Coordinates of C-alpha atoms and ligand atoms in Angstrom, one line a residue:
X1 CA -200.4 -133.2 -85.3
X2 CA -197.8 -135.6 -86.2
X3 CA -197.8 -139.4 -86.0
X4 CA -195.4 -142.2 -86.9
X5 CA -196.2 -143.6 -90.2
X6 CA -195.8 -147.3 -90.8
X7 CA -192.2 -146.4 -92.0
X8 CA -189.7 -144.6 -89.9
X9 CA -190.5 -141.0 -90.6
X10 CA -193.1 -138.7 -89.0
X11 CA -195.9 -137.4 -91.2
X12 CA -198.3 -134.6 -90.5
X13 CA -201.8 -136.1 -90.0
X14 CA -204.0 -133.2 -90.9
X15 CA -203.9 -130.5 -93.5
X16 CA -204.4 -128.0 -90.7
X17 CA -201.4 -129.4 -88.9
X18 CA -199.2 -128.7 -91.8
X19 CA -200.3 -125.1 -92.0
X20 CA -200.2 -124.6 -88.3
X21 CA -196.6 -125.9 -88.1
X22 CA -195.3 -123.9 -91.1
X23 CA -197.2 -120.8 -90.1
X24 CA -196.0 -121.3 -86.5
X25 CA -192.5 -121.1 -87.8
X26 CA -193.1 -118.2 -90.1
X27 CA -195.1 -116.0 -87.7
X28 CA -192.9 -114.8 -84.9
X29 CA -190.8 -111.9 -83.8
X30 CA -190.1 -111.2 -87.4
X31 CA -193.6 -110.1 -88.0
X32 CA -194.2 -108.2 -84.8
X33 CA -190.8 -106.9 -83.7
X34 CA -188.6 -106.8 -86.7
X35 CA -191.0 -105.8 -89.5
X36 CA -192.2 -102.6 -87.9
X37 CA -188.7 -101.5 -86.8
X38 CA -187.0 -102.0 -90.1
X39 CA -190.0 -100.5 -91.9
X40 CA -189.4 -97.5 -89.6
X41 CA -185.7 -97.3 -90.4
X42 CA -186.1 -97.6 -94.2
X43 CA -188.8 -95.0 -94.5
X44 CA -192.3 -96.7 -94.4
X45 CA -194.5 -97.2 -97.5
X46 CA -191.9 -97.6 -100.2
X47 CA -190.2 -100.3 -98.1
X48 CA -193.5 -102.1 -97.6
X49 CA -194.2 -101.9 -101.3
X50 CA -190.9 -103.4 -102.2
X51 CA -191.2 -106.0 -99.4
X52 CA -194.6 -107.1 -100.7
X53 CA -193.2 -107.4 -104.3
X54 CA -190.4 -109.7 -103.0
X55 CA -192.9 -111.8 -101.1
X56 CA -194.9 -112.5 -104.2
X57 CA -192.2 -112.8 -106.8
X58 CA -189.5 -114.5 -104.7
X59 CA -190.8 -115.6 -101.3
X60 CA -193.8 -117.6 -102.5
X61 CA -191.9 -119.5 -105.3
X62 CA -189.0 -120.3 -102.9
X63 CA -191.4 -121.5 -100.3
X64 CA -193.0 -123.8 -102.8
X65 CA -189.6 -124.9 -103.9
X66 CA -188.6 -125.8 -100.3
X67 CA -191.8 -127.8 -99.7
X68 CA -191.2 -129.7 -103.0
X69 CA -187.6 -130.5 -102.2
X70 CA -188.5 -131.6 -98.7
X71 CA -191.4 -133.8 -99.7
X72 CA -189.6 -135.3 -102.7
X73 CA -186.6 -136.3 -100.7
X74 CA -188.2 -137.0 -97.4
X75 CA -185.0 -135.8 -95.7
X76 CA -183.6 -132.9 -93.7
X77 CA -182.0 -130.0 -95.6
X78 CA -178.6 -131.7 -96.1
X79 CA -179.9 -135.1 -96.7
X80 CA -182.4 -133.6 -99.2
X81 CA -179.7 -132.2 -101.5
X82 CA -177.6 -135.3 -101.1
X83 CA -180.4 -137.5 -102.1
X84 CA -181.7 -135.5 -105.0
X85 CA -178.3 -134.5 -106.3
X86 CA -176.0 -137.3 -105.2
X87 CA -172.3 -136.7 -105.4
X88 CA -172.7 -133.0 -106.1
X89 CA -171.9 -129.8 -104.1
X90 CA -175.5 -128.9 -103.7
X91 CA -175.4 -130.2 -100.1
X92 CA -173.4 -127.2 -99.1
X93 CA -176.5 -125.2 -99.5
X94 CA -177.6 -127.1 -96.4
X95 CA -174.4 -126.0 -94.6
X96 CA -175.2 -122.4 -95.4
X97 CA -178.6 -123.0 -93.7
X98 CA -177.0 -124.3 -90.5
X99 CA -174.8 -121.3 -90.3
X100 CA -177.8 -119.0 -90.8
X101 CA -179.9 -120.9 -88.2
X102 CA -177.1 -120.7 -85.7
X103 CA -176.8 -116.9 -86.1
X104 CA -180.5 -116.2 -86.2
X105 CA -181.3 -118.2 -83.0
X106 CA -178.4 -116.4 -81.2
X107 CA -180.1 -113.0 -81.4
X108 CA -183.7 -114.3 -81.7
X109 CA -183.3 -115.7 -78.1
X110 CA -182.2 -112.3 -76.9
X111 CA -185.4 -110.6 -78.2
X112 CA -187.6 -113.4 -77.0
X113 CA -186.0 -112.9 -73.6
X114 CA -187.0 -109.2 -73.7
X115 CA -190.5 -110.3 -74.4
X116 CA -190.5 -112.6 -71.3
X117 CA -189.2 -109.7 -69.2
X118 CA -192.0 -107.5 -70.6
X119 CA -194.6 -110.1 -69.4
X120 CA -193.1 -109.6 -65.9
X121 CA -193.2 -105.8 -66.3
X122 CA -196.8 -106.0 -67.5
X123 CA -197.8 -108.1 -64.5
X124 CA -196.3 -105.6 -62.1
X125 CA -198.0 -102.8 -63.9
X126 CA -194.7 -101.1 -64.8
X127 CA -196.0 -99.2 -67.8
X128 CA -198.7 -97.3 -65.9
X129 CA -198.6 -93.5 -66.0
X130 CA -195.2 -93.4 -67.6
X131 CA -194.5 -90.8 -70.4
X132 CA -193.2 -92.0 -73.8
X133 CA -189.7 -90.8 -72.7
X134 CA -189.8 -92.8 -69.5
X135 CA -191.0 -95.9 -71.4
X136 CA -188.0 -95.5 -73.7
X137 CA -185.6 -95.3 -70.8
X138 CA -187.3 -98.3 -69.3
X139 CA -186.4 -100.3 -72.4
X140 CA -182.9 -99.0 -72.9
X141 CA -181.9 -99.3 -69.2
X142 CA -183.2 -102.9 -69.2
X143 CA -181.5 -104.1 -72.4
X144 CA -178.2 -102.5 -71.3
X145 CA -178.1 -104.5 -68.1
X146 CA -175.4 -107.2 -68.1
X147 CA -177.3 -109.9 -66.2
X148 CA -181.1 -109.9 -66.3
X149 CA -181.7 -109.9 -70.1
X150 CA -179.1 -112.8 -70.3
X151 CA -181.0 -114.8 -67.7
X152 CA -184.3 -114.3 -69.6
X153 CA -182.6 -115.2 -72.8
X154 CA -181.2 -118.4 -71.4
X155 CA -184.5 -119.3 -69.9
X156 CA -186.1 -119.0 -73.4
X157 CA -183.3 -121.1 -74.9
X158 CA -183.9 -123.8 -72.2
X159 CA -187.6 -123.8 -73.1
X160 CA -186.8 -124.1 -76.8
X161 CA -184.3 -127.0 -76.1
X162 CA -186.8 -128.8 -73.8
X163 CA -189.5 -128.7 -76.6
X164 CA -187.1 -129.9 -79.2
X165 CA -185.8 -132.7 -77.0
X166 CA -189.1 -134.0 -75.6
X167 CA -190.6 -133.6 -79.0
X168 CA -193.8 -132.2 -77.5
X169 CA -194.5 -130.6 -80.8
X170 CA -197.9 -132.2 -80.5
X171 CA -198.5 -130.2 -77.3
X172 CA -197.1 -126.9 -78.3
X173 CA -198.8 -127.0 -81.7
X174 CA -202.1 -127.9 -80.1
X175 CA -201.8 -124.8 -78.0
X176 CA -200.4 -122.7 -80.8
X177 CA -203.5 -123.5 -82.9
X178 CA -205.7 -121.4 -80.7
X179 CA -203.1 -119.1 -79.2
X180 CA -202.0 -117.7 -82.5
X181 CA -205.5 -116.7 -83.6
X182 CA -205.8 -115.1 -80.2
X183 CA -202.6 -113.1 -80.9
X184 CA -204.2 -111.9 -84.2
X185 CA -207.3 -110.8 -82.3
X186 CA -205.2 -108.8 -79.8
X187 CA -203.2 -107.2 -82.6
X188 CA -206.5 -106.2 -84.3
X189 CA -207.8 -104.7 -81.0
X190 CA -204.5 -102.8 -80.6
X191 CA -204.7 -101.6 -84.2
X192 CA -208.2 -100.2 -83.6
X193 CA -207.0 -98.4 -80.5
X194 CA -204.0 -97.1 -82.3
X195 CA -205.8 -95.7 -85.3
X196 CA -208.3 -93.9 -83.1
X197 CA -205.5 -92.0 -81.3
X198 CA -205.1 -88.3 -82.0
X199 CA -202.6 -87.8 -84.8
X200 CA -202.8 -91.5 -85.9
X201 CA -203.4 -90.7 -89.6
X202 CA -199.8 -89.6 -90.0
X203 CA -198.7 -93.2 -89.0
X204 CA -201.0 -94.8 -91.6
X205 CA -199.7 -92.4 -94.2
X206 CA -196.1 -93.3 -93.2
X207 CA -196.9 -97.1 -93.5
X208 CA -199.0 -97.1 -96.7
X209 CA -198.0 -94.1 -98.7
X210 CA -194.9 -95.0 -100.7
X211 CA -192.3 -92.2 -101.0
X212 CA -189.8 -93.8 -103.3
X213 CA -187.3 -91.1 -102.8
X214 CA -186.6 -92.6 -99.3
X215 CA -185.6 -95.9 -100.7
X216 CA -182.0 -96.9 -100.6
X217 CA -180.0 -99.9 -102.0
X218 CA -179.6 -101.0 -98.4
X219 CA -183.3 -100.7 -97.7
X220 CA -184.1 -102.8 -100.8
X221 CA -181.7 -105.5 -99.7
X222 CA -183.2 -105.4 -96.2
X223 CA -186.7 -105.8 -97.7
X224 CA -185.5 -108.9 -99.5
X225 CA -183.7 -110.3 -96.5
X226 CA -186.7 -109.7 -94.4
X227 CA -189.0 -111.5 -96.9
X228 CA -186.8 -114.6 -96.4
X229 CA -186.6 -114.1 -92.6
X230 CA -190.2 -113.6 -92.1
X231 CA -191.3 -116.6 -94.2
X232 CA -188.6 -118.8 -92.6
X233 CA -187.0 -119.3 -96.0
X234 CA -183.5 -119.9 -97.4
X235 CA -182.1 -122.1 -94.7
X236 CA -184.0 -125.4 -95.1
X237 CA -186.6 -125.0 -92.3
X238 CA -189.4 -125.5 -94.7
X239 CA -187.5 -128.3 -96.5
X240 CA -187.5 -130.1 -93.2
X241 CA -191.2 -129.4 -92.6
X242 CA -192.0 -130.3 -96.3
X243 CA -190.4 -133.7 -95.7
X244 CA -193.2 -134.4 -93.2
X245 CA -196.0 -133.4 -95.5
X246 CA -198.1 -136.2 -96.8
X247 CA -198.6 -136.9 -100.5
X248 CA -202.3 -135.9 -100.4
X249 CA -201.5 -132.3 -99.4
X250 CA -201.7 -129.6 -101.9
X251 CA -198.3 -127.9 -101.6
X252 CA -199.2 -124.8 -103.7
X253 CA -202.3 -124.1 -101.6
X254 CA -200.3 -124.5 -98.4
X255 CA -197.6 -122.2 -99.5
X256 CA -200.1 -119.5 -100.5
X257 CA -202.0 -119.8 -97.2
X258 CA -198.8 -119.6 -95.1
X259 CA -197.5 -116.6 -97.1
X260 CA -200.8 -114.8 -96.8
X261 CA -201.1 -115.4 -93.0
X262 CA -197.5 -114.2 -92.4
X263 CA -197.9 -111.1 -94.5
X264 CA -201.3 -110.1 -93.1
X265 CA -200.0 -110.4 -89.5
X266 CA -197.0 -108.2 -90.3
X267 CA -199.2 -105.5 -91.8
X268 CA -201.6 -105.7 -88.8
X269 CA -198.6 -105.2 -86.5
X270 CA -197.6 -102.2 -88.6
X271 CA -201.2 -100.8 -88.3
X272 CA -201.0 -101.3 -84.5
X273 CA -197.6 -99.6 -84.2
X274 CA -197.1 -96.7 -86.6
X275 CA -200.2 -94.7 -85.8
X276 CA -199.2 -94.9 -82.1
X277 CA -195.5 -94.0 -83.0
X278 CA -196.7 -90.7 -84.5
X279 CA -199.4 -90.1 -81.9
X280 CA -196.9 -90.3 -79.1
X281 CA -194.2 -88.5 -81.0
X282 CA -191.8 -91.4 -81.1
X283 CA -189.1 -91.5 -83.8
X284 CA -190.0 -94.3 -86.3
X285 CA -186.4 -95.1 -87.1
X286 CA -185.7 -95.9 -83.4
X287 CA -184.5 -99.4 -84.1
X288 CA -185.0 -102.7 -82.2
X289 CA -186.8 -101.1 -79.3
X290 CA -189.6 -99.6 -81.4
X291 CA -192.3 -102.2 -80.5
X292 CA -191.3 -102.4 -76.8
X293 CA -191.4 -98.7 -76.4
X294 CA -194.5 -97.9 -78.5
X295 CA -197.0 -100.6 -77.4
X296 CA -196.8 -99.9 -73.7
X297 CA -198.0 -96.4 -74.5
X298 CA -201.0 -97.8 -76.3
X299 CA -201.8 -100.2 -73.4
X300 CA -201.9 -97.2 -71.1
X301 CA -204.5 -95.6 -73.2
X302 CA -207.0 -98.4 -73.5
X303 CA -209.6 -100.0 -71.2
X304 CA -208.3 -103.3 -69.9
X305 CA -204.8 -102.3 -71.0
X306 CA -203.3 -104.1 -68.0
X307 CA -204.6 -107.4 -69.1
X308 CA -204.0 -106.8 -72.8
X309 CA -200.4 -106.0 -72.1
X310 CA -199.9 -109.3 -70.2
X311 CA -201.6 -111.3 -72.8
X312 CA -199.8 -109.6 -75.6
X313 CA -196.3 -110.3 -74.4
X314 CA -197.3 -113.8 -73.4
X315 CA -198.5 -114.6 -76.8
X316 CA -195.5 -112.9 -78.4
X317 CA -193.3 -115.2 -76.5
X318 CA -195.3 -118.2 -77.6
X319 CA -195.1 -117.0 -81.2
X320 CA -191.3 -116.7 -80.7
X321 CA -191.2 -120.2 -79.4
X322 CA -193.0 -121.9 -82.3
X323 CA -190.4 -120.2 -84.5
X324 CA -187.3 -120.9 -82.4
X325 CA -188.0 -124.6 -82.3
X326 CA -188.1 -124.7 -86.1
X327 CA -184.7 -122.8 -86.2
X328 CA -183.1 -125.1 -83.6
X329 CA -184.4 -128.1 -85.5
X330 CA -182.2 -127.2 -88.5
X331 CA -179.0 -127.3 -86.4
X332 CA -180.0 -130.4 -84.5
X333 CA -180.9 -132.3 -87.7
X334 CA -177.4 -131.5 -89.0
X335 CA -175.6 -132.6 -85.8
X336 CA -177.7 -135.7 -85.6
X337 CA -177.7 -136.9 -89.1
X338 CA -174.4 -135.7 -90.5
X339 CA -172.3 -136.0 -87.4
X340 CA -174.2 -139.0 -86.1
X341 CA -174.8 -137.6 -82.7
X342 CA -177.9 -138.7 -80.7
X343 CA -180.9 -136.4 -80.8
X344 CA -180.8 -135.4 -77.2
X345 CA -177.0 -134.8 -77.1
X346 CA -177.2 -132.9 -80.4
X347 CA -180.0 -130.7 -79.0
X348 CA -178.1 -129.9 -75.8
X349 CA -174.8 -129.2 -77.6
X350 CA -176.4 -126.9 -80.2
X351 CA -178.4 -125.0 -77.6
X352 CA -175.3 -124.4 -75.4
X353 CA -173.2 -123.2 -78.4
X354 CA -176.0 -121.0 -79.7
X355 CA -176.7 -119.6 -76.2
X356 CA -173.0 -118.7 -75.7
X357 CA -173.0 -116.7 -78.9
X358 CA -176.4 -115.3 -77.9
X359 CA -175.0 -113.9 -74.6
X360 CA -172.5 -111.8 -76.6
X361 CA -175.5 -110.5 -78.6
X362 CA -177.2 -109.5 -75.5
X363 CA -174.1 -107.9 -74.0
X364 CA -173.6 -105.9 -77.2
X365 CA -176.7 -103.9 -76.3
X366 CA -174.8 -102.6 -73.2
X367 CA -171.3 -103.2 -71.9
X368 CA -169.9 -104.6 -75.2
X369 CA -171.7 -101.9 -77.2
X370 CA -168.5 -100.2 -78.3
X371 CA -167.2 -103.2 -80.2
X372 CA -168.4 -102.6 -83.7
X373 CA -167.8 -103.9 -87.2
X374 CA -169.1 -102.0 -90.2
X375 CA -170.6 -99.7 -87.6
X376 CA -172.8 -102.6 -86.3
X377 CA -172.7 -104.1 -82.9
X378 CA -172.5 -107.9 -82.5
X379 CA -176.3 -108.3 -82.3
X380 CA -177.0 -106.2 -85.5
X381 CA -174.0 -107.9 -87.3
X382 CA -175.4 -111.4 -86.8
X383 CA -178.9 -110.2 -87.8
X384 CA -177.5 -108.5 -90.9
X385 CA -175.2 -111.3 -92.1
X386 CA -177.9 -114.0 -91.6
X387 CA -180.9 -112.2 -92.9
X388 CA -179.3 -110.0 -95.6
X389 CA -176.6 -112.4 -96.9
X390 CA -177.1 -116.1 -95.9
X391 CA -180.9 -116.4 -96.4
X392 CA -181.0 -114.6 -99.8
X393 CA -178.0 -116.7 -100.9
X394 CA -179.7 -119.9 -99.7
X395 CA -182.9 -118.8 -101.5
X396 CA -180.8 -118.1 -104.7
X397 CA -179.4 -121.7 -104.7
X398 CA -182.8 -123.3 -103.8
X399 CA -184.5 -121.6 -106.7
X400 CA -181.7 -122.5 -109.1
X401 CA -181.8 -126.1 -107.8
X402 CA -185.5 -126.4 -108.5
X403 CA -185.6 -124.4 -111.7
X404 CA -182.5 -125.9 -113.4
X405 CA -181.5 -129.1 -111.6
X406 CA -184.8 -130.8 -110.8
X407 CA -186.5 -129.4 -113.8
X408 CA -190.1 -129.0 -114.9
X409 CA -191.2 -132.7 -115.2
X410 CA -190.1 -133.7 -111.7
X411 CA -191.5 -130.5 -110.2
X412 CA -194.8 -131.1 -112.0
X413 CA -194.9 -134.6 -110.7
X414 CA -194.4 -133.5 -107.2
X415 CA -196.8 -130.6 -107.2
X416 CA -199.5 -132.6 -108.9
X417 CA -199.7 -134.9 -105.8
X418 CA -202.8 -133.9 -103.9
X419 CA -203.9 -131.3 -106.5
X420 CA -204.5 -130.6 -110.1
X421 CA -201.6 -128.6 -111.6
X422 CA -202.7 -125.8 -113.7
X423 CA -200.3 -125.7 -116.6
X424 CA -200.1 -122.0 -117.0
X425 CA -199.4 -121.5 -113.2
X426 CA -196.7 -124.2 -113.4
X427 CA -195.1 -122.3 -116.2
X428 CA -195.2 -119.1 -114.2
X429 CA -193.6 -120.9 -111.3
X430 CA -190.8 -122.4 -113.3
X431 CA -190.1 -119.1 -115.0
X432 CA -189.9 -117.4 -111.6
X433 CA -187.5 -119.9 -110.0
X434 CA -185.4 -120.2 -113.2
X435 CA -185.0 -116.6 -114.0
X436 CA -186.7 -113.9 -112.0
X437 CA -185.9 -115.0 -108.4
X438 CA -182.2 -115.8 -109.0
X439 CA -181.7 -112.6 -111.1
X440 CA -183.5 -110.4 -108.6
X441 CA -181.7 -111.8 -105.6
X442 CA -178.3 -111.5 -107.3
X443 CA -179.0 -107.9 -108.4
X444 CA -180.4 -106.8 -105.1
X445 CA -177.7 -108.5 -103.2
X446 CA -174.8 -107.0 -105.2
X447 CA -176.4 -103.6 -105.2
X448 CA -177.1 -103.7 -101.5
X449 CA -173.5 -104.6 -100.5
X450 CA -172.2 -101.9 -102.9
X451 CA -170.5 -104.2 -105.5
X452 CA -172.9 -103.0 -108.2
X453 CA -174.5 -99.5 -108.2
X454 CA -177.7 -98.5 -109.9
X455 CA -178.8 -94.9 -109.9
Ligands
PFF501 N1 -189.9 -116.5 -89.5 C1 -189.5 -116.3 -88.1 C2 -190.1 -114.9 -87.7 O1 -190.6 -114.2 -88.5 O2 -190.0 -114.6 -86.5 C3 -188.1 -116.4 -87.9 C4 -187.4 -117.5 -88.6 C5 -187.8 -118.8 -88.3 C6 -186.4 -117.3 -89.6 C7 -187.3 -119.9 -89.0 C8 -185.9 -118.4 -90.2 C9 -186.3 -119.6 -90.0 F1 -185.8 -120.6 -90.7

């Protein structure tokens, strides 16, 4: 989907290519693994409600901001700020992005490794006739092992590295274009099976009925962090992708489509999981194992479950891969352009460094589980710092940059390429990035880390 233009930079050829690449980055483990498990921890419907609010009021405007910064500057995340704000400190926002990318990929690779192991388990029919309790032990015993999860994680990292080096984005995105819709179909089938289980309605009630008394400051911060994580925002991924978008593309429409696709897929995953959680008597706040424990129960109870389970974990791994390449790209672009290292060397160095940190994430599920900071093991710590601190801070600066530094005229000029800008919508957008998004992020952040207390 990308070709060399007559200049030196790649450009996406088709409009669908832009959406496929950005949606490929957005849709991943965040939607299918993380969204259900944190929704489970933070109490269900109220968390979903707040999450959706953040998606519309903060996520969408920040996504449009990243696209606009990227296309305007035609540079990577650091170069973009350097070019648009020469001689200023804005480029450090890019640094923040690299740190976030580094941490996210370290634990992301671990979970993608679990998904690969579950393809193998599915192939060998390991879920058959196991009780919910046995399926839970299967997951826990596996993730606590010192070696096998690490090997799968490293295998996934090598796949990610190979794709980023060879630049077969054309290849992977060509496949992703039909594999991702297939993943959606499977989640819908799983959802139908889940909501027809005995006792399923409790799960739907848990997911959709907001009980605001369950909401905590930490839950609200996690909803914000997850809005950024799930939409791939706050660390320059979509600035980089935006820099490849051609001037005929309607950025606002693309941002709306990507946001919608990402959100719908997360909700579908919730519909496939929570009814089953309640039907099988699983604890919704179980944590990172929730999806891996719940879905095998559903596969057991459906015709063709054997094939569905293989296909599901295979597609989950592909979804993880289209996201992980976009995360690695942020780090590689930094090494390559700022430290002037060749692309291939930069990719290898960053993959090795990230994988080393990732191994500790994997081990913190088992033998290193007792080493904790703020009551979080290393895996959870990296997840928490990146998603709940670095991405919201990145988003805060990006919205301030567009709202105050670039200003309305320049934004209008950029957004009017490839589309008609509706004045009133532009005003809403500027208002959101100038005031609402930064204020909301600041308040939620300070409240979530306990520096400010409401109620
Ligand atoms: N959005 C991805 C997911 O939901 O799995 C994860 C991710 C990708 C986060 C790219 C951040 C990012 F820049």
